XYZ file of C-alpha atoms in Angstrom:
711
model
C -50.806 -149.424 -7.184
C -51.706 -151.760 -4.219
C -51.774 -148.907 -1.199
C -50.272 -151.844 1.258
C -47.490 -153.004 -1.004
C -45.440 -149.799 -0.134
C -41.763 -151.389 1.323
C -41.040 -150.236 4.792
C -38.090 -148.542 3.628
C -40.017 -145.695 2.271
C -41.232 -143.232 4.764
C -44.440 -142.651 2.454
C -46.327 -143.233 -1.147
C -44.970 -140.572 -2.878
C -40.996 -141.765 -2.052
C -41.898 -145.269 -3.118
C -43.769 -144.018 -6.412
C -40.802 -141.824 -7.060
C -38.538 -144.392 -6.800
C -40.588 -147.002 -8.865
C -40.442 -144.205 -11.798
C -36.589 -143.551 -11.601
C -36.090 -147.527 -11.395
C -37.690 -147.801 -14.848
C -36.279 -144.787 -16.700
C -34.164 -145.546 -19.739
C -30.910 -143.952 -19.923
C -29.152 -142.811 -23.087
C -25.485 -142.350 -23.520
C -25.762 -138.630 -24.034
C -28.030 -138.320 -20.918
C -28.183 -140.721 -17.735
C -31.736 -140.729 -15.635
C -31.272 -137.694 -13.475
C -33.460 -136.557 -10.600
C -34.588 -133.549 -13.069
C -35.785 -136.117 -15.591
C -37.515 -138.128 -12.970
C -39.659 -135.211 -11.377
C -40.526 -134.181 -14.998
C -41.523 -137.554 -15.799
C -43.840 -138.083 -12.577
C -46.832 -136.303 -13.245
C -49.096 -137.242 -10.600
C -49.571 -139.182 -7.228
C -52.926 -140.135 -5.883
C -53.541 -140.953 -2.476
C -56.957 -140.141 -0.802
C -59.610 -141.729 -3.348
C -57.261 -144.345 -4.629
C -53.486 -145.002 -4.643
C -51.415 -144.975 -7.726
C -49.206 -142.747 -9.597
C -49.203 -140.911 -13.382
C -46.257 -140.941 -15.072
C -44.573 -140.334 -18.516
C -43.320 -143.645 -20.021
C -42.442 -145.274 -22.812
C -43.676 -148.641 -23.724
C -40.329 -150.090 -22.735
C -40.647 -148.222 -19.459
C -44.299 -149.443 -18.832
C -43.479 -153.378 -19.048
C -40.697 -152.787 -16.758
C -42.816 -150.902 -14.457
C -45.347 -153.754 -14.766
C -43.082 -155.924 -13.354
C -42.409 -154.117 -10.327
C -44.239 -155.302 -7.189
C -47.359 -153.394 -5.986
C -48.650 -152.525 -9.845
C -52.334 -153.470 -10.235
C -52.910 -151.623 -13.346
C -51.404 -149.666 -16.097
C -54.075 -147.174 -17.923
C -52.886 -145.386 -21.104
C -53.760 -141.823 -20.785
C -57.531 -141.019 -22.449
C -59.074 -138.047 -23.610
C -62.590 -137.132 -22.145
C -64.878 -134.538 -23.412
C -67.374 -132.031 -21.978
C -71.132 -132.646 -22.232
C -72.235 -129.373 -23.504
C -73.694 -129.223 -26.825
C -72.177 -125.983 -27.454
C -68.344 -126.668 -26.526
C -66.131 -125.014 -28.931
C -63.482 -127.415 -27.954
C -64.828 -130.435 -29.242
C -66.184 -130.193 -32.989
C -68.158 -133.208 -34.093
C -71.238 -134.603 -35.879
C -74.476 -132.992 -35.264
C -75.805 -135.456 -33.039
C -73.206 -134.554 -30.222
C -73.995 -130.675 -31.299
C -77.304 -129.991 -30.037
C -78.235 -126.800 -28.130
C -81.836 -127.593 -27.987
C -85.105 -125.885 -25.990
C -85.216 -125.540 -22.380
C -88.318 -123.447 -20.456
C -89.588 -121.778 -17.411
C -89.244 -124.109 -14.475
C -92.420 -126.597 -13.500
C -94.367 -125.283 -10.545
C -92.133 -127.786 -7.572
C -88.997 -126.076 -9.115
C -90.020 -122.319 -7.599
C -87.584 -121.055 -9.762
C -84.464 -123.321 -8.837
C -83.308 -124.206 -12.188
C -82.917 -120.465 -13.301
C -79.212 -120.651 -12.439
C -76.419 -118.142 -12.368
C -74.249 -115.796 -10.634
C -71.316 -114.145 -12.339
C -68.872 -115.988 -10.253
C -65.931 -113.812 -11.882
C -67.273 -110.540 -10.810
C -69.841 -111.141 -7.930
C -68.771 -112.306 -4.227
C -66.244 -114.838 -5.051
C -64.712 -114.742 -1.506
C -68.097 -116.087 -0.231
C -69.023 -118.437 -2.813
C -66.103 -120.078 -4.133
C -63.741 -121.674 -1.444
C -61.332 -122.946 -3.583
C -59.899 -123.560 -7.244
C -57.333 -125.578 -8.528
C -55.677 -126.389 -11.947
C -54.287 -129.529 -13.481
C -52.703 -129.507 -16.598
C -49.594 -131.957 -16.357
C -51.142 -134.936 -18.015
C -52.589 -132.666 -20.952
C -49.175 -130.795 -21.433
C -47.276 -134.158 -21.209
C -49.674 -135.420 -23.929
C -50.539 -132.375 -26.119
C -47.358 -129.965 -25.297
C -47.193 -126.805 -23.462
C -50.321 -124.588 -23.271
C -50.333 -121.584 -25.239
C -50.831 -119.019 -22.518
C -51.617 -116.066 -25.006
C -54.586 -118.552 -26.282
C -55.797 -119.765 -23.015
C -55.533 -119.172 -19.338
C -53.021 -121.513 -17.427
C -54.793 -120.922 -14.362
C -58.289 -121.852 -12.704
C -59.778 -118.966 -14.321
C -62.640 -120.104 -16.795
C -62.231 -119.074 -20.478
C -64.503 -121.493 -22.159
C -67.762 -120.645 -20.009
C -68.227 -124.441 -19.129
C -67.189 -124.491 -15.726
C -68.953 -121.096 -14.854
C -72.089 -122.341 -16.306
C -71.938 -125.697 -14.139
C -71.041 -124.078 -11.115
C -73.460 -121.441 -11.280
C -76.385 -124.113 -11.985
C -75.115 -126.142 -8.809
C -74.647 -123.455 -6.340
C -75.173 -119.866 -7.774
C -76.521 -117.101 -5.374
C -79.916 -115.457 -6.398
C -79.767 -112.735 -8.850
C -82.525 -110.700 -9.893
C -82.797 -109.384 -13.344
C -80.776 -112.399 -14.820
C -81.442 -112.539 -18.675
C -79.423 -113.278 -21.819
C -79.870 -110.314 -24.179
C -83.490 -109.833 -22.764
C -84.362 -113.575 -23.170
C -85.186 -115.758 -20.080
C -85.580 -112.318 -18.105
C -86.118 -113.337 -14.274
C -84.696 -114.008 -10.676
C -81.909 -116.715 -11.126
C -80.503 -118.824 -8.599
C -78.540 -122.370 -8.495
C -80.023 -125.508 -6.879
C -78.110 -125.299 -3.716
C -77.363 -121.418 -3.249
C -76.199 -121.597 0.216
C -73.348 -124.040 -0.672
C -69.807 -123.264 -1.248
C -67.877 -124.160 -4.467
C -64.535 -125.374 -4.977
C -63.643 -125.608 -8.769
C -61.189 -127.888 -10.210
C -60.283 -127.107 -13.892
C -59.211 -130.317 -15.743
C -60.269 -129.398 -19.751
C -58.137 -127.410 -22.039
C -58.059 -126.217 -25.743
C -57.265 -129.684 -26.804
C -59.282 -131.691 -24.141
C -59.860 -133.259 -20.890
C -57.103 -135.936 -19.979
C -57.634 -138.769 -17.746
C -54.558 -138.320 -15.128
C -55.780 -134.899 -14.680
C -59.256 -135.660 -14.127
C -58.385 -138.316 -11.598
C -55.842 -135.983 -9.883
C -58.852 -133.377 -9.653
C -60.980 -135.994 -8.112
C -58.329 -137.312 -5.692
C -57.721 -133.755 -4.301
C -61.597 -132.873 -4.310
C -61.962 -135.936 -1.993
C -58.752 -134.958 0.338
C -60.285 -131.460 0.657
C -63.505 -132.643 1.798
C -66.092 -132.036 -0.755
C -69.655 -133.792 -0.116
C -70.472 -133.853 -3.714
C -68.896 -134.037 -7.288
C -70.373 -132.582 -10.271
C -68.808 -134.357 -13.380
C -70.047 -133.027 -16.531
C -67.801 -135.039 -18.811
C -67.263 -138.363 -19.920
C -65.659 -140.741 -22.338
C -66.468 -143.975 -24.059
C -67.890 -147.184 -22.314
C -64.984 -149.926 -21.127
C -65.073 -152.805 -18.530
C -65.275 -151.439 -15.089
C -61.641 -152.380 -14.282
C -60.553 -150.174 -17.079
C -62.536 -147.382 -16.572
C -60.109 -144.816 -14.861
C -62.836 -142.416 -13.945
C -65.043 -145.304 -12.532
C -61.977 -146.393 -10.268
C -61.876 -142.876 -9.082
C -65.442 -142.631 -8.241
C -65.693 -145.596 -6.654
C -62.747 -144.408 -4.060
C -64.896 -140.918 -3.820
C -67.944 -143.214 -2.838
C -66.235 -145.206 -0.237
C -65.094 -141.589 1.287
C -68.798 -140.725 1.322
C -68.553 -138.343 -1.581
C -71.747 -138.374 -3.844
C -70.656 -138.245 -7.773
C -73.136 -137.123 -10.401
C -71.996 -137.564 -14.075
C -73.379 -136.696 -17.155
C -74.910 -139.616 -19.127
C -73.663 -137.937 -22.635
C -74.860 -136.306 -25.818
C -75.134 -139.199 -28.029
C -79.011 -139.618 -28.311
C -81.147 -140.485 -29.630
C -79.175 -143.462 -30.771
C -79.674 -146.299 -28.367
C -76.436 -147.794 -26.026
C -74.815 -144.109 -26.213
C -74.572 -143.761 -22.505
C -71.257 -143.017 -20.480
C -70.429 -143.250 -16.934
C -72.712 -146.224 -16.324
C -71.428 -147.198 -13.015
C -73.732 -148.083 -10.479
C -71.961 -145.869 -7.852
C -72.072 -143.164 -10.124
C -75.662 -141.119 -10.498
C -76.039 -140.671 -14.308
C -77.793 -137.881 -15.642
C -80.027 -137.429 -19.036
C -81.458 -134.005 -19.949
C -84.868 -133.011 -20.352
C -86.821 -129.720 -21.260
C -88.859 -127.238 -19.337
C -91.868 -125.078 -20.102
C -89.945 -122.100 -21.494
C -89.403 -121.420 -25.117
C -87.970 -118.983 -27.260
C -90.291 -118.858 -30.368
C -89.386 -117.029 -33.791
C -91.091 -117.545 -37.046
C -90.471 -117.908 -40.874
C -93.002 -116.151 -43.062
C -92.713 -117.318 -46.329
C -93.735 -115.460 -49.559
C -96.683 -117.731 -49.768
C -97.931 -116.345 -47.044
C -97.473 -119.739 -44.728
C -95.839 -118.862 -41.262
C -93.649 -121.582 -39.496
C -92.600 -121.551 -36.130
C -88.943 -121.945 -34.831
C -86.705 -120.751 -32.352
C -83.786 -118.508 -31.576
C -81.948 -116.405 -29.192
C -81.150 -113.773 -31.653
C -81.009 -110.408 -30.407
C -79.447 -107.554 -32.965
C -79.614 -103.688 -33.134
C -80.940 -104.415 -37.292
C -83.318 -106.985 -37.341
C -84.925 -107.668 -40.827
C -87.967 -105.878 -41.344
C -91.151 -107.822 -41.070
C -92.818 -105.733 -43.659
C -90.522 -107.180 -46.059
C -89.760 -110.195 -47.899
C -86.093 -111.216 -48.745
C -84.739 -113.541 -51.574
C -84.792 -117.289 -50.081
C -82.113 -119.690 -51.150
C -80.789 -123.154 -50.473
C -77.620 -124.458 -52.171
C -78.738 -128.378 -51.573
C -80.603 -130.184 -53.658
C -83.157 -132.053 -51.037
C -81.631 -135.072 -51.002
C -81.404 -137.130 -47.627
C -77.499 -136.439 -47.817
C -76.529 -132.834 -47.295
C -73.988 -131.025 -49.473
C -70.855 -128.804 -48.162
C -72.811 -125.429 -49.503
C -76.278 -126.830 -47.860
C -74.300 -127.226 -44.593
C -72.873 -123.776 -44.764
C -69.305 -125.041 -43.963
C -66.997 -122.470 -44.007
C -65.507 -121.627 -47.584
C -68.624 -122.986 -49.183
C -70.859 -119.919 -49.734
C -70.164 -117.693 -52.917
C -70.635 -114.031 -51.857
C -72.270 -113.244 -55.254
C -74.780 -115.780 -54.874
C -76.035 -115.415 -51.180
C -75.344 -111.836 -50.522
C -78.552 -109.882 -49.326
C -80.643 -113.508 -49.246
C -82.016 -115.514 -46.466
C -79.907 -118.629 -46.364
C -81.050 -122.218 -45.601
C -78.333 -124.225 -43.795
C -78.663 -127.956 -42.846
C -77.593 -128.896 -39.317
C -74.171 -131.086 -39.015
C -70.331 -130.942 -39.125
C -69.779 -127.509 -37.937
C -71.501 -125.550 -35.060
C -74.633 -124.130 -35.719
C -73.451 -120.514 -34.695
C -70.595 -120.835 -37.188
C -72.915 -121.541 -39.790
C -74.593 -118.047 -39.194
C -70.974 -116.634 -39.287
C -69.975 -118.361 -42.916
C -73.450 -116.922 -44.082
C -72.967 -113.310 -42.691
C -69.295 -113.191 -43.887
C -70.760 -114.125 -47.474
C -73.341 -111.371 -47.536
C -76.307 -113.211 -46.243
C -79.035 -111.282 -44.371
C -80.624 -114.255 -42.432
C -80.216 -118.004 -41.773
C -82.672 -120.578 -41.345
C -81.097 -123.811 -39.641
C -83.049 -126.934 -40.820
C -82.749 -129.909 -38.696
C -82.005 -133.494 -40.079
C -83.521 -136.700 -39.528
C -80.912 -137.139 -36.492
C -82.232 -134.325 -34.786
C -86.270 -134.769 -35.674
C -88.609 -131.999 -34.454
C -86.360 -130.705 -31.445
C -85.650 -127.282 -31.832
C -82.387 -125.410 -31.147
C -82.216 -121.869 -29.649
C -78.970 -120.175 -30.117
C -77.344 -116.775 -29.782
C -76.580 -116.178 -33.388
C -74.613 -113.271 -34.795
C -77.174 -112.706 -37.771
C -80.673 -112.686 -37.739
C -81.362 -116.722 -37.705
C -84.018 -119.332 -36.818
C -83.775 -122.985 -36.182
C -86.676 -125.008 -37.359
C -87.691 -128.844 -37.155
C -87.087 -131.467 -39.727
C -90.606 -131.820 -41.260
C -90.613 -127.910 -41.486
C -87.093 -127.618 -42.891
C -88.097 -130.185 -45.673
C -91.016 -127.803 -46.749
C -89.088 -124.575 -46.476
C -86.411 -126.344 -48.721
C -88.947 -127.407 -51.106
C -90.725 -123.888 -51.384
C -87.082 -122.389 -51.906
C -86.621 -124.478 -55.024
C -89.340 -122.473 -57.086
C -88.211 -119.190 -58.581
C -88.507 -115.953 -56.671
C -88.712 -117.914 -53.271
C -88.691 -115.171 -50.388
C -89.052 -115.270 -46.709
C -88.560 -113.090 -43.598
C -87.928 -113.591 -39.883
C -89.405 -112.658 -37.128
C -88.404 -113.047 -33.266
C -91.059 -113.388 -30.653
C -88.896 -113.171 -27.256
C -89.763 -115.619 -24.224
C -92.694 -118.021 -23.995
C -93.661 -119.309 -20.654
C -96.056 -122.504 -20.305
C -95.174 -124.671 -22.887
C -96.852 -127.886 -23.229
C -95.947 -130.821 -23.259
C -92.996 -130.598 -20.881
C -90.933 -131.796 -19.575
C -89.639 -133.796 -22.226
C -86.379 -136.130 -22.910
C -84.046 -134.402 -24.801
C -83.093 -135.836 -28.394
C -79.489 -135.471 -27.635
C -79.649 -137.169 -24.141
C -77.874 -140.655 -24.423
C -79.978 -143.499 -24.137
C -79.452 -146.982 -22.559
C -79.667 -149.952 -22.368
C -76.460 -150.334 -20.320
C -74.830 -152.867 -22.057
C -71.842 -153.445 -19.881
C -74.454 -154.478 -17.262
C -78.189 -154.874 -18.391
C -79.168 -155.591 -14.718
C -78.046 -152.061 -14.042
C -80.565 -149.488 -15.508
C -78.860 -146.460 -16.939
C -79.216 -143.442 -16.751
C -80.522 -142.939 -13.527
C -82.689 -140.124 -13.915
C -83.337 -136.981 -16.320
C -83.089 -133.431 -15.278
C -83.171 -129.902 -16.868
C -80.689 -129.794 -19.381
C -81.945 -127.909 -22.441
C -81.493 -124.196 -22.774
C -80.313 -123.536 -19.209
C -79.989 -119.947 -18.343
C -76.667 -119.468 -15.917
C -73.820 -117.813 -15.003
C -71.112 -117.228 -18.029
C -67.601 -116.224 -18.370
C -66.492 -112.762 -19.267
C -63.926 -113.783 -21.508
C -66.189 -114.984 -24.155
C -69.044 -114.064 -26.362
C -72.286 -116.121 -25.742
C -71.988 -117.859 -29.246
C -68.520 -119.121 -27.987
C -67.381 -117.831 -31.269
C -64.006 -115.844 -31.337
C -65.304 -113.063 -33.363
C -68.191 -112.393 -31.112
C -67.240 -109.426 -29.301
C -70.845 -109.147 -27.097
C -70.193 -109.677 -23.105
C -72.845 -110.984 -20.984
C -73.111 -112.241 -17.467
C -75.440 -115.124 -18.476
C -75.655 -117.760 -21.024
C -78.212 -120.161 -22.283
C -76.578 -123.620 -23.017
C -77.572 -127.116 -23.273
C -76.275 -130.630 -22.653
C -76.191 -133.361 -20.316
C -73.146 -130.960 -18.732
C -76.396 -128.765 -17.957
C -78.512 -131.228 -16.386
C -75.764 -132.938 -14.341
C -75.261 -130.272 -11.984
C -79.096 -129.632 -11.242
C -78.593 -132.997 -9.726
C -75.371 -132.033 -8.086
C -77.036 -129.177 -6.359
C -80.047 -131.118 -5.043
C -77.714 -133.848 -3.495
C -76.097 -130.990 -1.832
C -79.341 -129.918 -0.334
C -80.230 -133.641 0.759
C -77.009 -133.937 2.420
C -77.625 -130.771 4.095
C -81.003 -131.980 5.720
C -79.776 -135.549 5.948
C -76.051 -135.520 7.013
C -76.036 -139.430 7.611
C -77.306 -140.176 4.370
C -74.778 -141.913 2.263
C -74.493 -141.455 -1.691
C -76.764 -144.425 -2.628
C -79.191 -143.009 0.175
C -79.380 -139.830 -1.640
C -79.559 -141.447 -5.230
C -82.424 -143.676 -4.054
C -84.456 -140.436 -2.643
C -83.909 -139.009 -6.167
C -84.852 -142.076 -8.051
C -87.894 -143.292 -6.230
C -89.155 -139.818 -6.144
C -88.888 -139.219 -9.554
C -92.170 -138.412 -12.033
C -92.889 -139.920 -15.278
C -95.498 -137.485 -16.603
C -95.719 -134.421 -17.873
C -97.678 -131.091 -17.418
C -100.254 -132.648 -19.291
C -100.681 -135.522 -17.270
C -99.610 -137.921 -19.877
C -96.315 -139.993 -20.152
C -93.102 -138.365 -20.899
C -92.438 -137.957 -24.237
C -88.945 -138.453 -26.151
C -88.375 -135.399 -28.326
C -86.635 -137.163 -30.828
C -89.855 -139.181 -31.918
C -92.537 -137.600 -30.343
C -93.829 -140.866 -28.610
C -93.431 -141.997 -24.857
C -90.139 -142.398 -23.636
C -88.959 -145.499 -21.694
C -86.435 -146.311 -18.690
C -83.606 -146.227 -21.441
C -84.167 -142.715 -22.130
C -85.390 -141.274 -18.550
C -84.066 -143.784 -16.290
C -86.079 -143.701 -13.073
C -87.810 -140.492 -14.628
C -87.569 -136.566 -13.880
C -86.279 -135.715 -10.591
C -88.581 -133.904 -8.180
C -86.411 -132.204 -5.509
C -89.127 -131.476 -2.935
C -90.298 -134.959 -2.533
C -86.544 -136.195 -2.559
C -86.458 -134.430 0.571
C -88.976 -136.993 2.448
C -88.892 -140.143 0.238
C -90.447 -142.623 2.828
C -88.062 -145.358 2.100
C -84.397 -145.821 0.403
C -82.481 -148.466 -0.894
C -79.059 -148.234 0.717
C -75.946 -149.579 -0.583
C -72.628 -149.828 0.900
C -69.372 -149.969 -0.584
C -68.601 -153.388 0.055
C -72.007 -154.210 -1.724
C -70.957 -152.212 -4.743
C -67.597 -154.444 -4.423
C -69.917 -157.713 -3.964
C -71.558 -156.420 -7.199
C -68.274 -156.410 -9.027
C -67.663 -159.866 -7.840
C -70.502 -161.075 -10.189
C -68.874 -159.165 -13.101
C -66.327 -162.026 -14.254
C -63.045 -160.118 -13.111
C -60.157 -161.863 -12.080
C -58.769 -161.223 -8.568
C -55.962 -159.162 -9.893
C -58.752 -157.096 -12.112
C -60.927 -156.787 -8.843
C -57.726 -155.607 -6.576
C -57.924 -152.223 -8.485
C -61.105 -151.540 -6.505
C -60.794 -153.707 -3.646
C -56.913 -152.796 -2.314
C -57.555 -149.234 -1.152
C -59.861 -151.052 1.815
C -58.356 -154.570 1.630
C -61.889 -155.738 0.162
C -62.768 -159.591 -0.594
C -65.626 -161.227 -2.134
C -68.071 -162.567 0.054
C -70.318 -163.620 -2.525
C -73.412 -162.272 -0.970
C -74.888 -161.970 -4.232
C -76.425 -164.431 -6.370
C -76.412 -162.221 -9.767
C -75.698 -158.854 -10.357
C -79.566 -157.940 -10.462
C -79.560 -158.506 -6.714
C -77.463 -155.208 -6.015
C -80.063 -153.291 -3.819
C -80.649 -150.726 -6.560
C -83.829 -148.328 -6.734
C -84.298 -149.480 -10.371
C -85.098 -153.193 -10.829
C -83.883 -155.137 -14.222
C -84.638 -158.596 -14.597
C -82.774 -160.464 -17.598
C -83.472 -163.734 -18.639
C -80.451 -165.725 -20.216
C -80.618 -167.270 -23.976
C -81.452 -170.727 -21.986
C -85.190 -170.574 -22.614
C -85.596 -173.457 -19.789
C -84.659 -170.461 -17.877
C -88.194 -169.481 -17.129
C -88.248 -168.199 -13.309
C -86.012 -165.313 -11.865
C -85.860 -164.095 -8.540
C -84.277 -160.315 -7.430
C -83.989 -159.446 -3.743
C -84.267 -155.504 -2.295
C -84.048 -154.094 1.166
C -85.339 -150.955 2.023
C -84.853 -148.623 4.973
C -87.505 -146.934 6.660
C -86.642 -142.893 6.800
C -90.174 -141.750 7.116
C -92.627 -142.322 10.157
C -91.155 -144.779 12.647
C -94.459 -146.751 12.484
C -95.593 -147.027 9.116
C -96.953 -149.488 6.653
C -96.418 -150.005 2.921
C -98.443 -152.036 0.200
C -97.035 -152.574 -3.051
C -98.592 -152.352 -6.497
C -96.560 -153.772 -9.405
C -97.266 -153.247 -13.179
C -98.679 -155.952 -15.414
C -96.729 -157.197 -18.237
C -96.991 -159.389 -21.482
C -94.174 -161.637 -21.132
C -94.142 -162.441 -17.301
C -95.912 -162.777 -14.189
C -94.437 -160.527 -11.444
C -94.957 -161.409 -7.939
C -93.601 -159.595 -4.835
C -93.438 -161.061 -1.518
C -94.093 -159.805 1.110
C -96.904 -157.453 -0.378
C -97.031 -155.492 2.633
C -94.245 -154.143 4.792
C -94.772 -152.746 8.520
C -92.408 -150.819 10.046
C -91.956 -150.137 13.728
C -89.030 -147.740 13.993
C -87.046 -145.231 12.082
C -84.392 -146.761 9.979
C -85.404 -150.235 10.396
C -84.758 -152.463 7.381
C -87.188 -154.985 5.630
C -86.524 -157.135 2.495
C -88.634 -158.446 -0.162
C -88.084 -160.511 -3.165
C -89.662 -159.988 -6.571
C -90.184 -163.266 -8.718
C -90.373 -163.027 -12.649
C -92.178 -165.988 -14.367
C -92.124 -166.146 -18.007
C -95.237 -166.548 -20.004
C -94.091 -165.644 -23.145
C -90.588 -164.678 -24.152
C -90.714 -161.149 -25.805
C -88.128 -159.985 -28.524
C -87.982 -156.432 -26.951
C -87.653 -155.295 -22.964
C -90.898 -154.605 -21.449
C -90.958 -151.699 -19.052
C -93.238 -151.188 -15.914
C -92.676 -150.188 -12.030
C -92.960 -151.362 -8.723
C -94.379 -148.898 -6.000
C -94.619 -149.081 -2.351
C -97.415 -146.671 -0.668
C -98.300 -145.915 2.548
C -100.741 -143.193 1.960
C -98.332 -140.403 2.001
C -95.131 -141.728 0.089
C -94.895 -143.507 -3.370
C -91.568 -145.179 -3.547
C -91.199 -146.026 -7.063
C -88.793 -148.302 -8.640
C -88.878 -148.765 -12.920
C -88.953 -152.159 -13.769
C -87.402 -153.541 -16.782
C -87.784 -157.460 -18.296
C -85.233 -158.498 -20.749
C -85.039 -161.949 -22.817
C -81.869 -162.167 -24.481
C -82.421 -164.120 -27.854
C -81.776 -167.674 -27.943
C -78.777 -168.817 -29.327
């Protein structure tokens, strides 16, 4: 809604919205529109991050509402999903179902990513300063919540909220572990921070009207950082309701961190791509949970597992091994170990090989156990490659990579094939690490190629953090185990790492804008692992690119003192939107809150003062020169001098002017331009970097050059 269109006859916007909804309600002969029905139809009013109303209306009523003065846009209710790979709420194809490996923190983390505090049991009054619940949109779309199945309150039943909150700001806990795995001292990114929790997700999903109300309320409550570990599909900026809400939060000075999504390794699988949102992908650490499969031939295959049971398989005995597939590239229902596909007479007393896909990994183990199997080997498919999975299974079970799985299945086709399983606990010092997780969603950002996404990667694989007391670590209803901590994976887990570090940066630099915090995180990120080689992509074991890792892996210590920052104001972001071919009415969705108008200060979207630089040459091959502009703000020593280093590219010559920036005061701003001149148009994008150095700081921007195919 247009905030400024409220007629003077209404004392506030709520009264106006209520009147508008009442005016369009269709009456029936049996029942005229009443105040009760009006209140039932009016779900939420939004008044802080943006202005608007959520109501339960028919298509005819929507058309009538659109004819009323002040309506900027109407959005249908949309469903979002959590970006954890193990959420029992959203079962999909296995590429969204990867609970992959994580490890001990790199040295600069000093244990920071070992997160958690059982929020329901420890010091709630000190840590949690607020807890709200939002379900009106969900109930309008899906019917009343069944309170026998889930809490119609802010209490966490799924575990996702407890885990992400613990990752952001969990207090220090000694002896944290999951069934003995990952034992050590745990704490969140910002252990001194307070947490306000806003529950928007239910068994049937997370609905946009509820999410927007939570964002609006959080901004009104005065939060500094919004950590949003969920997402939907990508739509144009003016049709993305979460993007609009995040824009309003940014205007109020709130840093918004969101998950990139778990759609990798497919390209163009990103969500939450707006430039004012910090989009976080997932990476591994140098800790592993190894387990081995010993075949009857004596061959030993290494995998991963978090199984911890009273009765392990004997390592001195071999057990019959069975695979109910045909070794083709297409898994069968039996090979997927789907519910109802295993015959007890066939699998009883045997170790069963199960292919990943369709159903949750831990549920496959439950199916094997109920059919009488004594163990399970979970094999990756081509979609998962060699990235291993560690789960808290209900029976002895080990996950192995695709190549190892193929070899094991080939061996199982022989008569009298046997195997046994062994669980080796926690291993530290894994190399190489970090590695970009295979499930982490990838760029490019096709909505705007000039805005590189994701922005960065952070720990997101096998994260130990606090857990709900209402659910077992496998998340299966049959699991009666209860733990204070759990190990989960997903960009849902990487997002709160960045959110917590952003809170620390905000505490250290209260005057920094959300864009300044993002810039500090991006320009200090690293792109080499602990073997001093380029970050690798777990899905291919080859070097990852900025489409996979963005600016790189976050480095909290260096982000505190980045030297230079690329700042962006709310008006700058609006100027970016002015380059996106949006109509005046579409721009009003973002501009009406603060009455913004286009000043046309950006020649093209690539001129937004973003910490990443993406040059896009159009289809017209006659355009051989592009120039992009940037402005940096000195937040280091008042008197300092930076010189530039830029990568060499096959397809273009890159020139930076000036090549040296001399600062004489703190907060001084200096500008430079980057000119790209094509030597030979390349079919694939080229990647490199631009680094400003002063002898202390290295202010690094990833650089991407793309030549669009000629028509």
